Coordinates of C-alpha atoms in Angstrom, one line a residue:
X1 CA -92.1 34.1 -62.9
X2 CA -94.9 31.5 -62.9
X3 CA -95.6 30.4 -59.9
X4 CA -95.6 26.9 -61.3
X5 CA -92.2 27.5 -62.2
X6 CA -91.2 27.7 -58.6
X7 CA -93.4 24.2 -58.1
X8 CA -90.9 22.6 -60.7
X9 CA -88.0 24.0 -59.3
X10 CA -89.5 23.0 -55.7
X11 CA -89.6 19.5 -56.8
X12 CA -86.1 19.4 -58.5
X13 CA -84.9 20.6 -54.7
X14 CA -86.4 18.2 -53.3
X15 CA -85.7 14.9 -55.4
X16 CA -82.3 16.3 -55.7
X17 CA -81.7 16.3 -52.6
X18 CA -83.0 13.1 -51.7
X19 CA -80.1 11.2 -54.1
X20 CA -77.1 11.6 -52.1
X21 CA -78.9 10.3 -48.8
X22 CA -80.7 7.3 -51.0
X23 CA -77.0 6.2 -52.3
X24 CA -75.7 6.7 -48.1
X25 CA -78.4 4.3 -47.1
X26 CA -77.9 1.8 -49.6
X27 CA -74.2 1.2 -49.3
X28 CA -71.5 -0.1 -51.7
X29 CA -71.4 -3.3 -53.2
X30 CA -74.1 -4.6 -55.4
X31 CA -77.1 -7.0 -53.5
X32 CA -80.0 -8.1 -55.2
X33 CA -82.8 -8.0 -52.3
X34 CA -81.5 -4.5 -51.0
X35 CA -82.1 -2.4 -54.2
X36 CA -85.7 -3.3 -53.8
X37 CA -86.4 -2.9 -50.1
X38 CA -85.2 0.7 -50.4
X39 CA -87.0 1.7 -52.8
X40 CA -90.2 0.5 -51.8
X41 CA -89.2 2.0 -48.1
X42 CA -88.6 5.4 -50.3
X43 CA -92.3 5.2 -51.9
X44 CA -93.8 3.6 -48.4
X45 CA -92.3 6.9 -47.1
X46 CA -94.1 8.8 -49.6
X47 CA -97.7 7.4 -49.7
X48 CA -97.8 6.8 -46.0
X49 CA -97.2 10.9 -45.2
X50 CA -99.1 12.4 -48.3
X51 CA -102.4 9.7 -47.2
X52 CA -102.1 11.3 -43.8
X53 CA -101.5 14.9 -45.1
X54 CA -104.9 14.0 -47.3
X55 CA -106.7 12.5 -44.2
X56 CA -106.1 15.9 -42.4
X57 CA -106.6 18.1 -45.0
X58 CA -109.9 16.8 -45.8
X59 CA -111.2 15.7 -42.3
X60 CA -111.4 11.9 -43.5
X61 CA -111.4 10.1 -46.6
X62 CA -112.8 12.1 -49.7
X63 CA -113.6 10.5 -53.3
X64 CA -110.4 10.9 -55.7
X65 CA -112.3 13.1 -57.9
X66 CA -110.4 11.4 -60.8
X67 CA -113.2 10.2 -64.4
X68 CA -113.7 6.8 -65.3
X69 CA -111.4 7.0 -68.7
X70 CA -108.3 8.9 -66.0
X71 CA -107.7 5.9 -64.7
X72 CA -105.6 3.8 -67.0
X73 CA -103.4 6.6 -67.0
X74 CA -102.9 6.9 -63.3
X75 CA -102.4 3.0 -63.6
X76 CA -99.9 3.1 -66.3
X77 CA -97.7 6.0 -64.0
X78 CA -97.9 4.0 -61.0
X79 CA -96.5 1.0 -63.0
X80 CA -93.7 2.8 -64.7
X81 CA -92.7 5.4 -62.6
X82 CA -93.7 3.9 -58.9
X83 CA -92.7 0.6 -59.8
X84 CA -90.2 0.4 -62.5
X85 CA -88.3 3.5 -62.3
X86 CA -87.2 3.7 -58.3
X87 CA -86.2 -0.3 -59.2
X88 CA -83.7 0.4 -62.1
X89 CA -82.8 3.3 -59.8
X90 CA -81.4 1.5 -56.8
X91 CA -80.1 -1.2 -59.2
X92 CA -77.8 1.6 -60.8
X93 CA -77.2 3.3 -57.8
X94 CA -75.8 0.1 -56.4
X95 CA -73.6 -0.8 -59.5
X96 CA -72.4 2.7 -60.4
X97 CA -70.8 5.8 -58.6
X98 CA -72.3 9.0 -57.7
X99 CA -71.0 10.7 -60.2
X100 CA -71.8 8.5 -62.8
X101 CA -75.5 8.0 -61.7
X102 CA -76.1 11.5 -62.0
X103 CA -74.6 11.6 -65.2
X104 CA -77.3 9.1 -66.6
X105 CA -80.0 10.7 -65.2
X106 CA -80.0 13.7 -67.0
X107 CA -81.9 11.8 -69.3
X108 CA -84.5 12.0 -68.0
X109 CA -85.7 15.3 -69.4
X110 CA -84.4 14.7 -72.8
X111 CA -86.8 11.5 -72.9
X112 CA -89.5 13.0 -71.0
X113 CA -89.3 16.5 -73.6
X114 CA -89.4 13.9 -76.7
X115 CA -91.9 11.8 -75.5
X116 CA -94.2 15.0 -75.0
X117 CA -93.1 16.2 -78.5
X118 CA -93.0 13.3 -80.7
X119 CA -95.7 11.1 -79.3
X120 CA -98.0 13.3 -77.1
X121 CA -97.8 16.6 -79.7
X122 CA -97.3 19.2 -77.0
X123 CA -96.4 22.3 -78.6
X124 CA -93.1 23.7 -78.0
X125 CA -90.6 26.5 -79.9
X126 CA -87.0 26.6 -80.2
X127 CA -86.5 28.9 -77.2
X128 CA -88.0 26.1 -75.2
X129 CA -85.6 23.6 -77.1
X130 CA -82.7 25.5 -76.2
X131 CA -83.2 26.2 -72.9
X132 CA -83.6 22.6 -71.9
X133 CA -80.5 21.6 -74.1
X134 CA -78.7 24.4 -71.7
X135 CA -80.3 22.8 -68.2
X136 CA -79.0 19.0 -69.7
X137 CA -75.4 20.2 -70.7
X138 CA -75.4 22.0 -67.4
X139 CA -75.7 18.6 -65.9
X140 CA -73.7 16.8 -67.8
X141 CA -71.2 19.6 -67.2
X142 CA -71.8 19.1 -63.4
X143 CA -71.7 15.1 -63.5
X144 CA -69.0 13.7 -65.8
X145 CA -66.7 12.4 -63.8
X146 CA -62.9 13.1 -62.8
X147 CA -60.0 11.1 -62.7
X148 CA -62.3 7.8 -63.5
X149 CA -64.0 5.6 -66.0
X150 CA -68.0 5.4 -66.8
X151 CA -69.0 2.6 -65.4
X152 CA -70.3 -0.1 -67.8
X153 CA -72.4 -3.2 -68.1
X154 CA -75.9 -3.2 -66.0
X155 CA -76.0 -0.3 -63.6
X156 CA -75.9 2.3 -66.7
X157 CA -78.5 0.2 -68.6
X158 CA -80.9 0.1 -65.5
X159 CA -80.4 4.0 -65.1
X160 CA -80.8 4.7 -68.3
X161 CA -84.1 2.1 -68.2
X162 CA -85.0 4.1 -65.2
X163 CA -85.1 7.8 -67.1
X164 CA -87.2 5.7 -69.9
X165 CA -89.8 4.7 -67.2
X166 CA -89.9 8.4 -65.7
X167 CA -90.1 9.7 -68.7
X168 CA -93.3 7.5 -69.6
X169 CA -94.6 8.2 -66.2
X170 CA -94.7 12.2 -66.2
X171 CA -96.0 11.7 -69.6
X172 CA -98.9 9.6 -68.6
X173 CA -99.2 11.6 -65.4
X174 CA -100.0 14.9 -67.8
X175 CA -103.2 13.3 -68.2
X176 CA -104.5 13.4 -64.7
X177 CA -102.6 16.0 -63.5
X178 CA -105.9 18.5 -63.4
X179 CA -106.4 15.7 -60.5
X180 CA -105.9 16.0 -56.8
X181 CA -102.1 16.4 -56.8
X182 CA -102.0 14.8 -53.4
X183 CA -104.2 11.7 -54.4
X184 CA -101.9 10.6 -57.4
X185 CA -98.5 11.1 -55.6
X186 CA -100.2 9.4 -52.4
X187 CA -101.1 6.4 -54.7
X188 CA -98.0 5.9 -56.6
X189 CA -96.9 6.2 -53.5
X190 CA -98.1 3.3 -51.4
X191 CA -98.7 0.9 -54.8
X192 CA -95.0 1.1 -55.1
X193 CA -94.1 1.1 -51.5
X194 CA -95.9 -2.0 -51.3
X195 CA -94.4 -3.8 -54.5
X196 CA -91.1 -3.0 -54.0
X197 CA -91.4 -3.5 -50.1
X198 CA -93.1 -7.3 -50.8
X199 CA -90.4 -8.1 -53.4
X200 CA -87.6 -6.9 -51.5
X201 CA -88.3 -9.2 -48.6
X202 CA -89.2 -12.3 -51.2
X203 CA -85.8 -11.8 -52.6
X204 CA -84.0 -12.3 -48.7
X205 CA -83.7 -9.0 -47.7
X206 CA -84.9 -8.1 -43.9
X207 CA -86.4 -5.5 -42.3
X208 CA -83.6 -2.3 -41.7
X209 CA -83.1 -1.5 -37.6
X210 CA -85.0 1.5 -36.9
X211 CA -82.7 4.2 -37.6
X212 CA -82.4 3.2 -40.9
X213 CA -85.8 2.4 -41.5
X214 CA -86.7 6.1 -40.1
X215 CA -84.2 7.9 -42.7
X216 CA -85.7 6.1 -45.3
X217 CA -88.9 7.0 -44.7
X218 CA -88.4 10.5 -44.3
X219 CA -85.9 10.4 -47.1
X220 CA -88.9 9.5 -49.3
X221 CA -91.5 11.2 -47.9
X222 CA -89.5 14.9 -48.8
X223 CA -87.7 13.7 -51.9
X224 CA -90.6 11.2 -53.5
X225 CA -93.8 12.7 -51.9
X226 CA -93.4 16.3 -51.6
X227 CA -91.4 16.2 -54.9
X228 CA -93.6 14.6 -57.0
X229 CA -97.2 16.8 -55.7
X230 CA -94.8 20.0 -56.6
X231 CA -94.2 17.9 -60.0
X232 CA -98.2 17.6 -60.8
X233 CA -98.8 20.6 -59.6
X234 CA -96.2 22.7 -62.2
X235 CA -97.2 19.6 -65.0
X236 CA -100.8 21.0 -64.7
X237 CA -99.8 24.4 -65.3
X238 CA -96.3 24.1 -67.2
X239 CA -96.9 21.0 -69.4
X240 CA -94.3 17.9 -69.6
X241 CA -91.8 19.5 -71.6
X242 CA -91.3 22.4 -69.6
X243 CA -91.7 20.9 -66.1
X244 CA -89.0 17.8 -67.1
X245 CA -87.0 21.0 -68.3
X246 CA -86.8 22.7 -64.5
X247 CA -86.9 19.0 -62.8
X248 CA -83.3 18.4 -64.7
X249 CA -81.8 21.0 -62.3
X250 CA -82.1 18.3 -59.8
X251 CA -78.2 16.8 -60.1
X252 CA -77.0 20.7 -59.5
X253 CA -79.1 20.9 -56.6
X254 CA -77.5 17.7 -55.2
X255 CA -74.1 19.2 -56.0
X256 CA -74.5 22.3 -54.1
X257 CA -75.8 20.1 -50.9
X258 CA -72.7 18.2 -50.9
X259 CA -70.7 21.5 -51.2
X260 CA -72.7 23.5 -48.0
X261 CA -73.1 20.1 -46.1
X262 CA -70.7 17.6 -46.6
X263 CA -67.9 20.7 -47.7
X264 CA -67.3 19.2 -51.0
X265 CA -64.8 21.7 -53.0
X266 CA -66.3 23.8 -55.6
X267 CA -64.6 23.1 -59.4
X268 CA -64.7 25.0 -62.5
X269 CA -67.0 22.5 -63.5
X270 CA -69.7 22.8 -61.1
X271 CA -69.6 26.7 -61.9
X272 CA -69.5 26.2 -65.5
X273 CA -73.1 24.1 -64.9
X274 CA -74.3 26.9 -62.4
X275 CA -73.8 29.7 -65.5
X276 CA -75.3 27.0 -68.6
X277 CA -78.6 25.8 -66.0
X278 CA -79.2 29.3 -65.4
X279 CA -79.5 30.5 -68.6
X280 CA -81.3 27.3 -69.4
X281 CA -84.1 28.8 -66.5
X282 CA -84.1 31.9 -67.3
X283 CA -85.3 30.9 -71.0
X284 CA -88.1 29.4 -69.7
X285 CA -89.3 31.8 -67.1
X286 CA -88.9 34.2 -69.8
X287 CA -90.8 32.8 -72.6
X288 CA -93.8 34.1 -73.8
X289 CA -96.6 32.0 -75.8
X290 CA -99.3 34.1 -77.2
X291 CA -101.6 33.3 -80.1
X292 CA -105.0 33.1 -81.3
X293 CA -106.1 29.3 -80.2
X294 CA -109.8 27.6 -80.1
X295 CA -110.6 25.6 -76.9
X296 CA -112.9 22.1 -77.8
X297 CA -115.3 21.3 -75.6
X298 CA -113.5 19.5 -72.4
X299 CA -114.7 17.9 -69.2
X300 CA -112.9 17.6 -66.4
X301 CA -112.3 18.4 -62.7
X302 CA -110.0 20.2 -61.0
X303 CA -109.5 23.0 -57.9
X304 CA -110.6 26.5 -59.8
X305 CA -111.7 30.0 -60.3
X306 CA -114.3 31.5 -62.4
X307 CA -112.3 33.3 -64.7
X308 CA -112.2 33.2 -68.5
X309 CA -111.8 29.6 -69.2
X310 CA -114.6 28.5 -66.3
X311 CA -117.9 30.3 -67.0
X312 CA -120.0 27.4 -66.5
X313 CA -123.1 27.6 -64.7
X314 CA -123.5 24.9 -61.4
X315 CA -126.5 21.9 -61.1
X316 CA -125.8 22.9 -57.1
X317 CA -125.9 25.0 -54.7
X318 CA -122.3 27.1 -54.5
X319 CA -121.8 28.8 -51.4
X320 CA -119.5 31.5 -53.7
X321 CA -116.3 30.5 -51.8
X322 CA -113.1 30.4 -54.9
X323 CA -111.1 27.8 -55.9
X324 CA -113.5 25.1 -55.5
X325 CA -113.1 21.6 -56.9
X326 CA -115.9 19.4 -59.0
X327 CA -116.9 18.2 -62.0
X328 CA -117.3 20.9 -64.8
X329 CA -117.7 21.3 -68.7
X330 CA -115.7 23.6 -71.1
X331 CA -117.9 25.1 -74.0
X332 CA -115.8 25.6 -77.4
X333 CA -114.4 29.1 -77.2
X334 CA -111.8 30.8 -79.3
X335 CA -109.4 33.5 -77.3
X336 CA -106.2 35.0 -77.5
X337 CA -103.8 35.3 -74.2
X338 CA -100.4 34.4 -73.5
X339 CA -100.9 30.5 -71.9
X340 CA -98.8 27.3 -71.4
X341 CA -99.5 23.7 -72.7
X342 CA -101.6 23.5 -69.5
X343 CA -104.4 21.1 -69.2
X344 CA -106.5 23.7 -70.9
X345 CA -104.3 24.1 -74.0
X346 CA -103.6 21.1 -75.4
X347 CA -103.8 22.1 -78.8
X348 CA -101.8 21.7 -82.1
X349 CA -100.2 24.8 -83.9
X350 CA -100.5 25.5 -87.5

């Protein structure tokens, strides 16, 4: 297994997990102001703990590391997936059921796969396709919903705009995910903390009592933070496709929570999704890409290791320690290895 695999899967835990609380703390009944407030206390949650996991890890502040012509990508990721996405998210959440909400989100990884596909080129094959049509059906499997009626009218438009703006956002954070992991999550992070937060309180809402305030933050902090440096991490190694592919496990892993803690009763249905996910998975930790490819020159930087794609020579003095992180430049070379649509192999097949 790739171990950035386990990173997607990691984040699809985590953001999974985090629904079912999220939809606790904001109640039934839809409100206008309240929809915002949590999610900007959901991201405020987020940036606040990664920004102090950053301040410790590097002993004080440290330069993002992130080129001049990154940065309208980061800016465009913060917008739609910091900003509009957690939005249309609590605005569904608060106009449809659980069930329903999870049912929409699946989409998600359809959009995010044909996004990467048809606008963005990655390369993919049909035992990628099919995996990720397994991991979807699997969750629409899990999700459709018993004994009632899909909801209609705003809240399945605003989840559905909400899987658009993801979509966009792991897209456009592709490009900068060779960045520190920690830095982009941390920023989305407090941008949309802050947004939401200000907007939220403009719009009547007040400040929760601390208990609530507390959960939200934490709630955030695992299921937005954590999540989403897992999420970089596995988009630098994985690519978009693949990576949305494993984060669309994320409404099973919600399911099984509410069987082992709330003691929700198993159904055919929720085993029926176990069986199609995990042949969806095991697809994609099986695959094997291997062809004859020619790298263009590329600069970048990122944490990494001299090995066959990093024999560049440094204009300092390295004290041989491995990974280390700066600025480097990728000579044209032409290999043949089994590889990913990392950030190293972005190119086209013929």
């Amino acid at each position: 297994m790739h171990r950035s695999a386990l990173a997607a899967l990691g984040a699809a835990f985590l953001f999974g997990a985090s629904t079912p609380f999220a939809k606790q703390l904001l109640g039934d009944g839809p409100n206008s102001s309240i929809p915002f407030m949590l999610a900007g206390l959901l991201y405020l949650g987020s940036g606040l703990g990664l920004a102090m996991i950053r301040l410790i890890r590097d002993r004080g502040w440290k330069s993002s590391g992130i080129a001049r012509q990154e940065w309208p990508w980061l800016f465009g990721a913060i917008a739609f997936g910091g900003i509009l996405g957690p939005l249309l998210l609590m605005v569904g959440l608060s106009h449809t059921s659980a069930s329903t909400a999870s049912l929409f989100l699946n989409l998600e990884s359809v959009l995010t796969a044909a996004l990467a596909w048809l606008v963005f080129k990655e390369s993919t094959d049909r035992r990628i396709v099919l995996g990720m049509a397994l991991i979807v059906l699997g969750g629409a499997v899990l999700a459709w919903p018993s004994g009632e009626t899909i909801a209609s009218g705003i809240g399945p438009l605003a989840l559905a705009g909400a899987c658009l703006a993801w979509a966009i956002d792991n897209n456009l954070t592709r490009k900068v995910s060779a960045s520190d992991a920690l830095f982009i999550a941390g920023s989305k992070g407090l941008v949309a903390g802050c947004v939401n937060t200000v907007l939220g309180l403009a719009l009547g809402a007040s400040w929760p009592a601390l208990p609530m305030l507390s959960s939200a933050l934490l709630i955030g902090f695992f299921g937005y933070g954590l999540s989403l440096v897992l999420f970089v991490l596995a988009l630098r190694e994985l690519g978009t496709a693949r990576t949305g592919a494993y984060f669309s496990t994320a409404p099973f892993v919600g399911a099984t929570i509410a069987i082992a803690v709330f003691g929700e009763a198993t159904s055919m249905a929720f085993w029926m999704a176990m069986g199609l996910m995990s042949v969806g998975v095991w697809l994609h930790l099986t695959e094997r890409h291997a062809h004859e490819h020619t790298h263009v020159e590329l600069f970048h930087g990122h944490a990494h290791r001299h090995d066959e794609h990093h024999l560049h020579v440094h204009d300092f003095e390295w004290d041989g320690v491995e990974p280390h992180s700066h600025a480097h430049k990728h000579a044209k070379i032409k290999h043949e290895h089994a590889h990913f649509p990392d950030v190293h192999h972005p190119h086209s097949h013929s």
